[in-house]
PDB file of C-alpha atoms in Angstrom:
ATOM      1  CA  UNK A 118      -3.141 -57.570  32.843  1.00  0.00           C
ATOM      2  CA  UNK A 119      -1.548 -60.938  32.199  1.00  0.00           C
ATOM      3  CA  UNK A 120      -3.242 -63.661  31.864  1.00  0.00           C
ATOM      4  CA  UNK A 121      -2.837 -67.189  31.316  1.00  0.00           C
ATOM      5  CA  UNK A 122      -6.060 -68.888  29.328  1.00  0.00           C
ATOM      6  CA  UNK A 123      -6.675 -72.908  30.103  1.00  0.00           C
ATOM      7  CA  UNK A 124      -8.775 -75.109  27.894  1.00  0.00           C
ATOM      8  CA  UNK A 125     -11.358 -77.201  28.681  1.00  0.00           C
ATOM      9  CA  UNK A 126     -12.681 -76.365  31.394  1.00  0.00           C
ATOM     10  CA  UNK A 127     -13.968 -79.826  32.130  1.00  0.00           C
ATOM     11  CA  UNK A 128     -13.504 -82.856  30.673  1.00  0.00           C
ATOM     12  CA  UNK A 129     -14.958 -86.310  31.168  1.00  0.00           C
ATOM     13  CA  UNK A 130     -13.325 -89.812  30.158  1.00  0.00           C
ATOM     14  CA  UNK A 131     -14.126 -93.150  30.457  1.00  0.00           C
ATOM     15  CA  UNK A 132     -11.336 -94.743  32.125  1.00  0.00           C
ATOM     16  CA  UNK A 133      -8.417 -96.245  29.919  1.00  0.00           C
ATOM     17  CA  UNK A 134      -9.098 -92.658  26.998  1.00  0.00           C
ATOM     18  CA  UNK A 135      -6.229 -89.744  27.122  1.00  0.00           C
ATOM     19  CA  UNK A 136      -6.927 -86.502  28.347  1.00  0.00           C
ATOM     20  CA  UNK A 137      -5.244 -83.161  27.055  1.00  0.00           C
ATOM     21  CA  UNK A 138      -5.534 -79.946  28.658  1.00  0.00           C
ATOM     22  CA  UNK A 139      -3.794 -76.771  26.999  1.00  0.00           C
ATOM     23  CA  UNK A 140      -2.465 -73.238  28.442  1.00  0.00           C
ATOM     24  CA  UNK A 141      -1.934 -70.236  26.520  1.00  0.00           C
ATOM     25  CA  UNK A 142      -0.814 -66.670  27.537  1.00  0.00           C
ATOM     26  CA  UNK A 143      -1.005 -63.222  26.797  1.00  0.00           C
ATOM     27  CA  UNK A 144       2.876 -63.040  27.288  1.00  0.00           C
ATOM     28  CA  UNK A 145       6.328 -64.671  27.167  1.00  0.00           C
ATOM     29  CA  UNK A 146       6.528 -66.705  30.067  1.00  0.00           C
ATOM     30  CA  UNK A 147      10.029 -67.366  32.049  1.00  0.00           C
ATOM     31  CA  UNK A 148       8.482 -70.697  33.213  1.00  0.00           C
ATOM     32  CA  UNK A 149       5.354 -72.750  33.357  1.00  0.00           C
ATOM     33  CA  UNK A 150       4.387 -75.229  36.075  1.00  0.00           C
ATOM     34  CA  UNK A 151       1.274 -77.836  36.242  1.00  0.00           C
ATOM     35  CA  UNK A 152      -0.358 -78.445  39.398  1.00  0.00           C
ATOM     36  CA  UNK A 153      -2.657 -81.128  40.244  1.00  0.00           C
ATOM     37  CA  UNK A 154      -5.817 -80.594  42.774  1.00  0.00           C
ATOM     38  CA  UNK A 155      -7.819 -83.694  44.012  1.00  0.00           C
ATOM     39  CA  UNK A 156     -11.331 -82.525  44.819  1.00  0.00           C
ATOM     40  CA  UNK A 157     -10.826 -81.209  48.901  1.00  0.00           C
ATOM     41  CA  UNK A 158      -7.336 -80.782  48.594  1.00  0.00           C
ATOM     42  CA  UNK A 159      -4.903 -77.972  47.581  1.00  0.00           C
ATOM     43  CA  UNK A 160      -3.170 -77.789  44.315  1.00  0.00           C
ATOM     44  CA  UNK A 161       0.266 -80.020  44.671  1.00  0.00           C
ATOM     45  CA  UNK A 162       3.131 -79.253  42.068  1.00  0.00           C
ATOM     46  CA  UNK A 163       3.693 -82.029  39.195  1.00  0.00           C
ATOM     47  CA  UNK A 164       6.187 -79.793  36.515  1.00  0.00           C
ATOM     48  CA  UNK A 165       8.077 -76.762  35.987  1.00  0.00           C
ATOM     49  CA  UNK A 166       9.139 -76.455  31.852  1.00  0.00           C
ATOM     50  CA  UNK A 167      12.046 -73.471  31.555  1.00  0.00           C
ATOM     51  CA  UNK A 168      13.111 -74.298  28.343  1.00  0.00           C
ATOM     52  CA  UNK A 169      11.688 -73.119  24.776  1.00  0.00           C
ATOM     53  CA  UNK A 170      10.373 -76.773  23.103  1.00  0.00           C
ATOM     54  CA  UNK A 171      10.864 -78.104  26.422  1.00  0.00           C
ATOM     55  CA  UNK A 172       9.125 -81.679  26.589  1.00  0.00           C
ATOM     56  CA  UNK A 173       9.387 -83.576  30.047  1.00  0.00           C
ATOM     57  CA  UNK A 174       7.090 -87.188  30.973  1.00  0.00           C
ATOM     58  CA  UNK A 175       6.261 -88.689  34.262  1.00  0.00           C
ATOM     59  CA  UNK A 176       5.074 -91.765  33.417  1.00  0.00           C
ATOM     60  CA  UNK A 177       1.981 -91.157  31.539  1.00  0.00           C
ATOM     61  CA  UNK A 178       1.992 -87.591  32.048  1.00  0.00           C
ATOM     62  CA  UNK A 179       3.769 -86.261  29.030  1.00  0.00           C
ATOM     63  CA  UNK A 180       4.006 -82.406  29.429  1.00  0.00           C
ATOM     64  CA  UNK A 181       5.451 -79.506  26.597  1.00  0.00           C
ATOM     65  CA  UNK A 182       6.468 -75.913  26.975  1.00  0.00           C
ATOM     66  CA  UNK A 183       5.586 -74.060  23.405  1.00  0.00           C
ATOM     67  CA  UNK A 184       8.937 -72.652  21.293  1.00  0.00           C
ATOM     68  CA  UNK A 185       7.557 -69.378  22.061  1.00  0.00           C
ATOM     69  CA  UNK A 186       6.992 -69.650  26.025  1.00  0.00           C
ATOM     70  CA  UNK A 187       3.606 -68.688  25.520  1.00  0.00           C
ATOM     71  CA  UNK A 188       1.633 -72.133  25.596  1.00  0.00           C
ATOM     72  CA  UNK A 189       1.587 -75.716  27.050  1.00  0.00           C
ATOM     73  CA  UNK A 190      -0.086 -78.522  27.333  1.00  0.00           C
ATOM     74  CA  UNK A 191      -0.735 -81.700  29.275  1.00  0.00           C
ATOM     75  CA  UNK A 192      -1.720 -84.944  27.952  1.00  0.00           C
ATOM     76  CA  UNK A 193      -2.186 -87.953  30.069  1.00  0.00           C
ATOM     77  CA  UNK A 194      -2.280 -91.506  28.014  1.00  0.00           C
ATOM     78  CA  UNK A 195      -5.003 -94.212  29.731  1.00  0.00           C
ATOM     79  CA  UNK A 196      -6.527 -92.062  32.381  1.00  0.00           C
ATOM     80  CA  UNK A 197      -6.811 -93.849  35.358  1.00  0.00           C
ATOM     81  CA  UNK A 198      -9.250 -93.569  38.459  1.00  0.00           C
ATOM     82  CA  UNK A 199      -6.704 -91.829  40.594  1.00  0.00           C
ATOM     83  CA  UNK A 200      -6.185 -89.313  37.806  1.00  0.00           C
ATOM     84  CA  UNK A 201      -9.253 -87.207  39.101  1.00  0.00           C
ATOM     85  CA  UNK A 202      -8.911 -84.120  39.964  1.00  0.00           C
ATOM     86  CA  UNK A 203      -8.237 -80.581  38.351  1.00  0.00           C
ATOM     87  CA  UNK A 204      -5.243 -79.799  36.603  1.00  0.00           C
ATOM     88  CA  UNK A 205      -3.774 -75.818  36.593  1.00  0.00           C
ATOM     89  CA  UNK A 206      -1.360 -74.841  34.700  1.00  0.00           C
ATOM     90  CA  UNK A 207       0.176 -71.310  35.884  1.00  0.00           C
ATOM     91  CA  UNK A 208       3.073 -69.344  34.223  1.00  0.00           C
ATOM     92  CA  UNK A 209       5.930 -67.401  35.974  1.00  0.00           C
ATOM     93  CA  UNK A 210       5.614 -63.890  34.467  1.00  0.00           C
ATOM     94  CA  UNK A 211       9.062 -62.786  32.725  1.00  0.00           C
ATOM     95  CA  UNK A 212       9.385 -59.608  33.528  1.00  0.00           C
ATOM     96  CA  UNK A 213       8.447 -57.591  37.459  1.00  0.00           C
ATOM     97  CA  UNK A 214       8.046 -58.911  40.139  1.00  0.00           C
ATOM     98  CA  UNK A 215       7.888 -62.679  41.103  1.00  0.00           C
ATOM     99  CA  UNK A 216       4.128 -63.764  40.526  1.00  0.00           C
ATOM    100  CA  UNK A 217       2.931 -66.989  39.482  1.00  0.00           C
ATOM    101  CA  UNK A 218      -0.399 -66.372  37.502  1.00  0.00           C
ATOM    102  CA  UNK A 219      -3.134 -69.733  37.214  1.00  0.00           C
ATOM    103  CA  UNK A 220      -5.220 -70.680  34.341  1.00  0.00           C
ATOM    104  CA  UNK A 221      -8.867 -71.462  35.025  1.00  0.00           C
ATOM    105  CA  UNK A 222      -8.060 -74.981  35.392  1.00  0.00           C
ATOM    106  CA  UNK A 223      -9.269 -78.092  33.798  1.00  0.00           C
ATOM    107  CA  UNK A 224     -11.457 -80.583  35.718  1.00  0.00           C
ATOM    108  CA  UNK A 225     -10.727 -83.900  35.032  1.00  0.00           C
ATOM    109  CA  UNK A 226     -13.590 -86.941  35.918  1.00  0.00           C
ATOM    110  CA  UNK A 227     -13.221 -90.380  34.870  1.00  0.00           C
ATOM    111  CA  UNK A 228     -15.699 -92.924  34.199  1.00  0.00           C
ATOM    112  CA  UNK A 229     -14.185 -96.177  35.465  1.00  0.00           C
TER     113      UNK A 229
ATOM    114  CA  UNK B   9       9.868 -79.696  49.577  1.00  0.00           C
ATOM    115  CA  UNK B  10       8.611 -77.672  52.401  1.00  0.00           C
ATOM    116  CA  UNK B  11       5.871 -78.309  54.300  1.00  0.00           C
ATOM    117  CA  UNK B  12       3.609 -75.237  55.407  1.00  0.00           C
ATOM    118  CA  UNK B  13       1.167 -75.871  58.598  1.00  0.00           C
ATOM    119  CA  UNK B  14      -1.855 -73.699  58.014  1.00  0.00           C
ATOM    120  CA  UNK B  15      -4.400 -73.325  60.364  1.00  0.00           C
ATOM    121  CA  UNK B  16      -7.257 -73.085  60.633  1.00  0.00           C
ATOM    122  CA  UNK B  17      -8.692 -75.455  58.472  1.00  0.00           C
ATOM    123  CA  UNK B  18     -11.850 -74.433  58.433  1.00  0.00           C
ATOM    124  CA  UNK B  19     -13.899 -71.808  59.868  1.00  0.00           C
ATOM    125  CA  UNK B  20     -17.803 -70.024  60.064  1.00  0.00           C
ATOM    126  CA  UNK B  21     -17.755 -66.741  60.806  1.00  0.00           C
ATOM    127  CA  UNK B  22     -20.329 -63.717  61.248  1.00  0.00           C
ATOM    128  CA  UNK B  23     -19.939 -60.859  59.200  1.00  0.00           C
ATOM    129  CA  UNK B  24     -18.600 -57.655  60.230  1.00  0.00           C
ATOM    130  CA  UNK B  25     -16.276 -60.313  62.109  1.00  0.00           C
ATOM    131  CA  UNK B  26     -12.245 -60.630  61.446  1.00  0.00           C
ATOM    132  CA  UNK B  27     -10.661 -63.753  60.579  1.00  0.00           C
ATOM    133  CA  UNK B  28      -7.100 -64.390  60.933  1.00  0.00           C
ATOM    134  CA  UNK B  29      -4.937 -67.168  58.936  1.00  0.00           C
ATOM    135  CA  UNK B  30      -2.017 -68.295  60.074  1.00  0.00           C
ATOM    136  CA  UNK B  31       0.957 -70.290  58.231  1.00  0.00           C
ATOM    137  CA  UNK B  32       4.413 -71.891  59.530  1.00  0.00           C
ATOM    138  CA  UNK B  33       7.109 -72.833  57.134  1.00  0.00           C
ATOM    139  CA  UNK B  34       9.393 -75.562  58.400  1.00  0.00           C
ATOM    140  CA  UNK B  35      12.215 -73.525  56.816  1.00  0.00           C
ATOM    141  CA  UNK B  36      13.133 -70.019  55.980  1.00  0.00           C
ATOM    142  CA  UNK B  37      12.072 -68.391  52.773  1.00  0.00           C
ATOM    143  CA  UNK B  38      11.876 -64.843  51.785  1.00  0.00           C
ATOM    144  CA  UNK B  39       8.644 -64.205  49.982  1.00  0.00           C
ATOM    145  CA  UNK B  40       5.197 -65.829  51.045  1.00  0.00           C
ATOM    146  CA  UNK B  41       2.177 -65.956  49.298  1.00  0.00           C
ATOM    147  CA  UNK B  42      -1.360 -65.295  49.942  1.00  0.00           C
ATOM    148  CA  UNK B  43      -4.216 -66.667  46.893  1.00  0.00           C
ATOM    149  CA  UNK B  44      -7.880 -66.752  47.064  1.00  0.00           C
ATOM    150  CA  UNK B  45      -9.538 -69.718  45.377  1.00  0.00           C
ATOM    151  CA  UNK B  46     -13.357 -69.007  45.201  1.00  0.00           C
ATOM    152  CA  UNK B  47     -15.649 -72.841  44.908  1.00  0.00           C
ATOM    153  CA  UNK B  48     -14.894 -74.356  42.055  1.00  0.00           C
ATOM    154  CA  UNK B  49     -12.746 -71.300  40.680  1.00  0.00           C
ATOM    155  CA  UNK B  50      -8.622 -71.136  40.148  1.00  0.00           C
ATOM    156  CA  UNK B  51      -6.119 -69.172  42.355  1.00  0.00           C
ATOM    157  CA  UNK B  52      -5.821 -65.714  42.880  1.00  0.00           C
ATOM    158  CA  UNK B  53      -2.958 -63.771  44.007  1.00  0.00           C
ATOM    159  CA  UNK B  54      -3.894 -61.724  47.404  1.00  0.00           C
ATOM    160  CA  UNK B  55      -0.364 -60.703  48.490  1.00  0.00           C
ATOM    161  CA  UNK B  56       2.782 -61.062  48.481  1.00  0.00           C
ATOM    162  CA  UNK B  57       4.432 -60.603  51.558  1.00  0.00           C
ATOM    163  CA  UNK B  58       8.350 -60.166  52.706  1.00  0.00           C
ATOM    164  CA  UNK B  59      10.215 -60.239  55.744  1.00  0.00           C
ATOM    165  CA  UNK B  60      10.562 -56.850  57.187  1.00  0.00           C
ATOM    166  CA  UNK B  61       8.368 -54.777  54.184  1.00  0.00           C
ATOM    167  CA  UNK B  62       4.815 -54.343  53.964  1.00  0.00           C
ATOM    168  CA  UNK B  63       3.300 -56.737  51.629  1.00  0.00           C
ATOM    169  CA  UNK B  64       2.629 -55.990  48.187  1.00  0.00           C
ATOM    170  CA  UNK B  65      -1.284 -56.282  47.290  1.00  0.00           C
ATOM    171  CA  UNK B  66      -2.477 -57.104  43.998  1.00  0.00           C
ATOM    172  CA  UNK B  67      -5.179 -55.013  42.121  1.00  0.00           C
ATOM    173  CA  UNK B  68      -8.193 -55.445  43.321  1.00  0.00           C
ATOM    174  CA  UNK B  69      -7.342 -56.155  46.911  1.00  0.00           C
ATOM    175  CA  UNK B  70      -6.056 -53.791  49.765  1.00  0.00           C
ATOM    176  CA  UNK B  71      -4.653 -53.571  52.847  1.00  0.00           C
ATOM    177  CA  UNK B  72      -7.388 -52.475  54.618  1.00  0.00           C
ATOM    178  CA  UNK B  73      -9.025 -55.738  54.168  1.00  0.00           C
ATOM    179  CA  UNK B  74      -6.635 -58.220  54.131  1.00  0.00           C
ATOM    180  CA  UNK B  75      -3.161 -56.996  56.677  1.00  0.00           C
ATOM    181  CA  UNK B  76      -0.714 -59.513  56.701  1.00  0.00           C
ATOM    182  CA  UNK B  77       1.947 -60.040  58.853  1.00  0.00           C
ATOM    183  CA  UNK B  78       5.514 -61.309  58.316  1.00  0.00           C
ATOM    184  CA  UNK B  79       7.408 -61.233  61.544  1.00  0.00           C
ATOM    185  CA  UNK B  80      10.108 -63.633  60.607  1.00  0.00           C
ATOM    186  CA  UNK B  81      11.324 -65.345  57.246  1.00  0.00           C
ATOM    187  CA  UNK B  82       8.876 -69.048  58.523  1.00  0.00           C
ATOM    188  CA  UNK B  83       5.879 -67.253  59.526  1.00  0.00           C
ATOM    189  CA  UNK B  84       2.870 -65.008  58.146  1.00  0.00           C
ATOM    190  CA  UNK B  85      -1.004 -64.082  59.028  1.00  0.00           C
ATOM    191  CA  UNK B  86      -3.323 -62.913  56.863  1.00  0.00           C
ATOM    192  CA  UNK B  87      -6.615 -61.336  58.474  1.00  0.00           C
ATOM    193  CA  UNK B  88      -9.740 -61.119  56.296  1.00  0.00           C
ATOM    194  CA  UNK B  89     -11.558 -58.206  58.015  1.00  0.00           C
ATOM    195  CA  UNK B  90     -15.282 -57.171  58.116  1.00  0.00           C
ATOM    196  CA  UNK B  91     -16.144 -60.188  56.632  1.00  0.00           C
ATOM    197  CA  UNK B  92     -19.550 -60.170  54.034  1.00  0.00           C
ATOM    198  CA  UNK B  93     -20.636 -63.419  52.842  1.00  0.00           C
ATOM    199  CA  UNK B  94     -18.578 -62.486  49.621  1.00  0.00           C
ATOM    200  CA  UNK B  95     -15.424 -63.510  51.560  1.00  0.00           C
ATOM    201  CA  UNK B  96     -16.205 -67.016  51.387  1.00  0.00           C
ATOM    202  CA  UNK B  97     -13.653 -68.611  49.696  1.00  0.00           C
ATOM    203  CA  UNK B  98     -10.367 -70.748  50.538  1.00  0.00           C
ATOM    204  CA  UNK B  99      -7.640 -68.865  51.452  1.00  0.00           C
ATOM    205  CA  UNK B 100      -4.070 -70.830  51.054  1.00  0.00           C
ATOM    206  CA  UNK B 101      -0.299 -69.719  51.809  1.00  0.00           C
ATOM    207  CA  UNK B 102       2.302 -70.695  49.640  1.00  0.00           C
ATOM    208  CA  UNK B 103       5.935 -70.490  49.414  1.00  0.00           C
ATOM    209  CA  UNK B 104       8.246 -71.105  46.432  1.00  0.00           C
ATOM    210  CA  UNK B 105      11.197 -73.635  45.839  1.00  0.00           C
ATOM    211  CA  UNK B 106      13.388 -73.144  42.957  1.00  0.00           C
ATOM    212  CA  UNK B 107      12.591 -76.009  40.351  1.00  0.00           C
ATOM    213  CA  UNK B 108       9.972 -77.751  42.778  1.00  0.00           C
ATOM    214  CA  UNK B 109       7.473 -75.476  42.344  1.00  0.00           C
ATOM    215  CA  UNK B 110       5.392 -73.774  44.655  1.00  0.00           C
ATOM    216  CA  UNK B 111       3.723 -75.600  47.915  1.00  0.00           C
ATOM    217  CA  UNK B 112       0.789 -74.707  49.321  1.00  0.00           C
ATOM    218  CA  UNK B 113      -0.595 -74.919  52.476  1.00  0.00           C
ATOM    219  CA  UNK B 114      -3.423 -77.341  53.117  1.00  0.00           C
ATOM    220  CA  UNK B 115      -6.124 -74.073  52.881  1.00  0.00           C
ATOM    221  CA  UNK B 116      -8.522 -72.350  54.989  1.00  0.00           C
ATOM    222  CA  UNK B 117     -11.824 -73.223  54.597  1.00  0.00           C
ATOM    223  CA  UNK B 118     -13.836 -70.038  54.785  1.00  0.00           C
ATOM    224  CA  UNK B 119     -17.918 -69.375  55.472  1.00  0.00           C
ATOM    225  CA  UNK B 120     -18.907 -66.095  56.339  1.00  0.00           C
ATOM    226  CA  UNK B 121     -23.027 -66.253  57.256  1.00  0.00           C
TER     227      UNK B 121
END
């Protein structure tokens, strides 16, 4: 089946250092979306990326869609305390039915 | 972007026991989702369920075990039935807005001893 394949699966920082996590799947994706989950909570929506090449930033999240709609990544610049949490990316399948399909997720802790 | 009540938050259950979820959209959309996220695991898709259809399972998961309801386009249930201790997970609705993602509902916290 499809799958979408995230990478690390943790990661640790001291605080200030950049963190990347990356998404890769099996198929062409229609879109890709990142989703943020604080430890507790449920995951809350940061991105979608439609677009082949597609690069979008909110603040220091900088986020890209691959020119083949198969990967992404996220890379935040000086990780900050509040950036904990764990980050999912999940793709929108391109063909069928409607079905939004997460990566393993990458958990993010910071060393202040 | 919509905001889902789920309830309950949280519950302990015996097994061989039903559980059911409940989840109220403040608006109406047409497809609602079900996922399972197992401790420290990532989402997986239960259901998907429509107004006015039966729900549409994903492998590995049936009807039987997890009925879901859809009675009008802001409401669903989903009822985890004969619960084993393997059912212990987090069980979250969501709903999907076009370029804003998908929003989830807060979860439901699930122990089954």
């Amino acid at each position: 089946g499809q799958q979408v394949m995230q990478i690390p699966q943790y990661q640790h920082v001291q605080e200030g250092e950049d963190f990347t996590t990356y998404c890769n799947s099996s198929t062409t994706l229609s879109n890709i979306q990142w989703y943020k989950q604080r430890p507790g909570g449920h995951p809350v929506f940061l991105i979608q990326l439609v677009k082949s090449g597609e690069v979008k930033k909110q603040k220091r999240l900088t986020f890209q869609f691959g020119e083949a709609k198969k990967n992404s990544s996220l890379h935040i610049t000086a990780t900050q305390t509040t950036d904990v949490g764990t980050y999912f990316c999940a793709g929108l399948l391109l063909k069928g039915a409607q079905k939004l399909v997460f990566g393993q997720g990458t958990r993010l802790t910071i060393n202040p | 972007s919509a905001v889902i009540s789920q309830k309950p938050s949280r519950d302990i259950c015996q097994r061989g026991t039903s559980l059911t979820i409940q989840c109220q959209v403040d608006s109406q959309v047409t497809m609602m989702f079900w996922y399972r996220q197992q401790p420290g695991q990532s989402l997986t898709l239960i259901a998907t369920a429509n107004q006015g259809s039966e729900a549409t399972y994903e492998s590995g998961f049936v009807i039987d075990k997890f009925p879901i309801s859809r009675p009008n386009l802001t409401f669903s249930t989903l009822t985890v039935s004969n619960m084993s201790p393997e059912d212990s997970s987090i069980y979250l609705c969501s709903v999907a807005r076009a370029n804003y993602g998908y929003t989830f509902g807060s979860g439901t916290r699930l122990t089954v001893v």
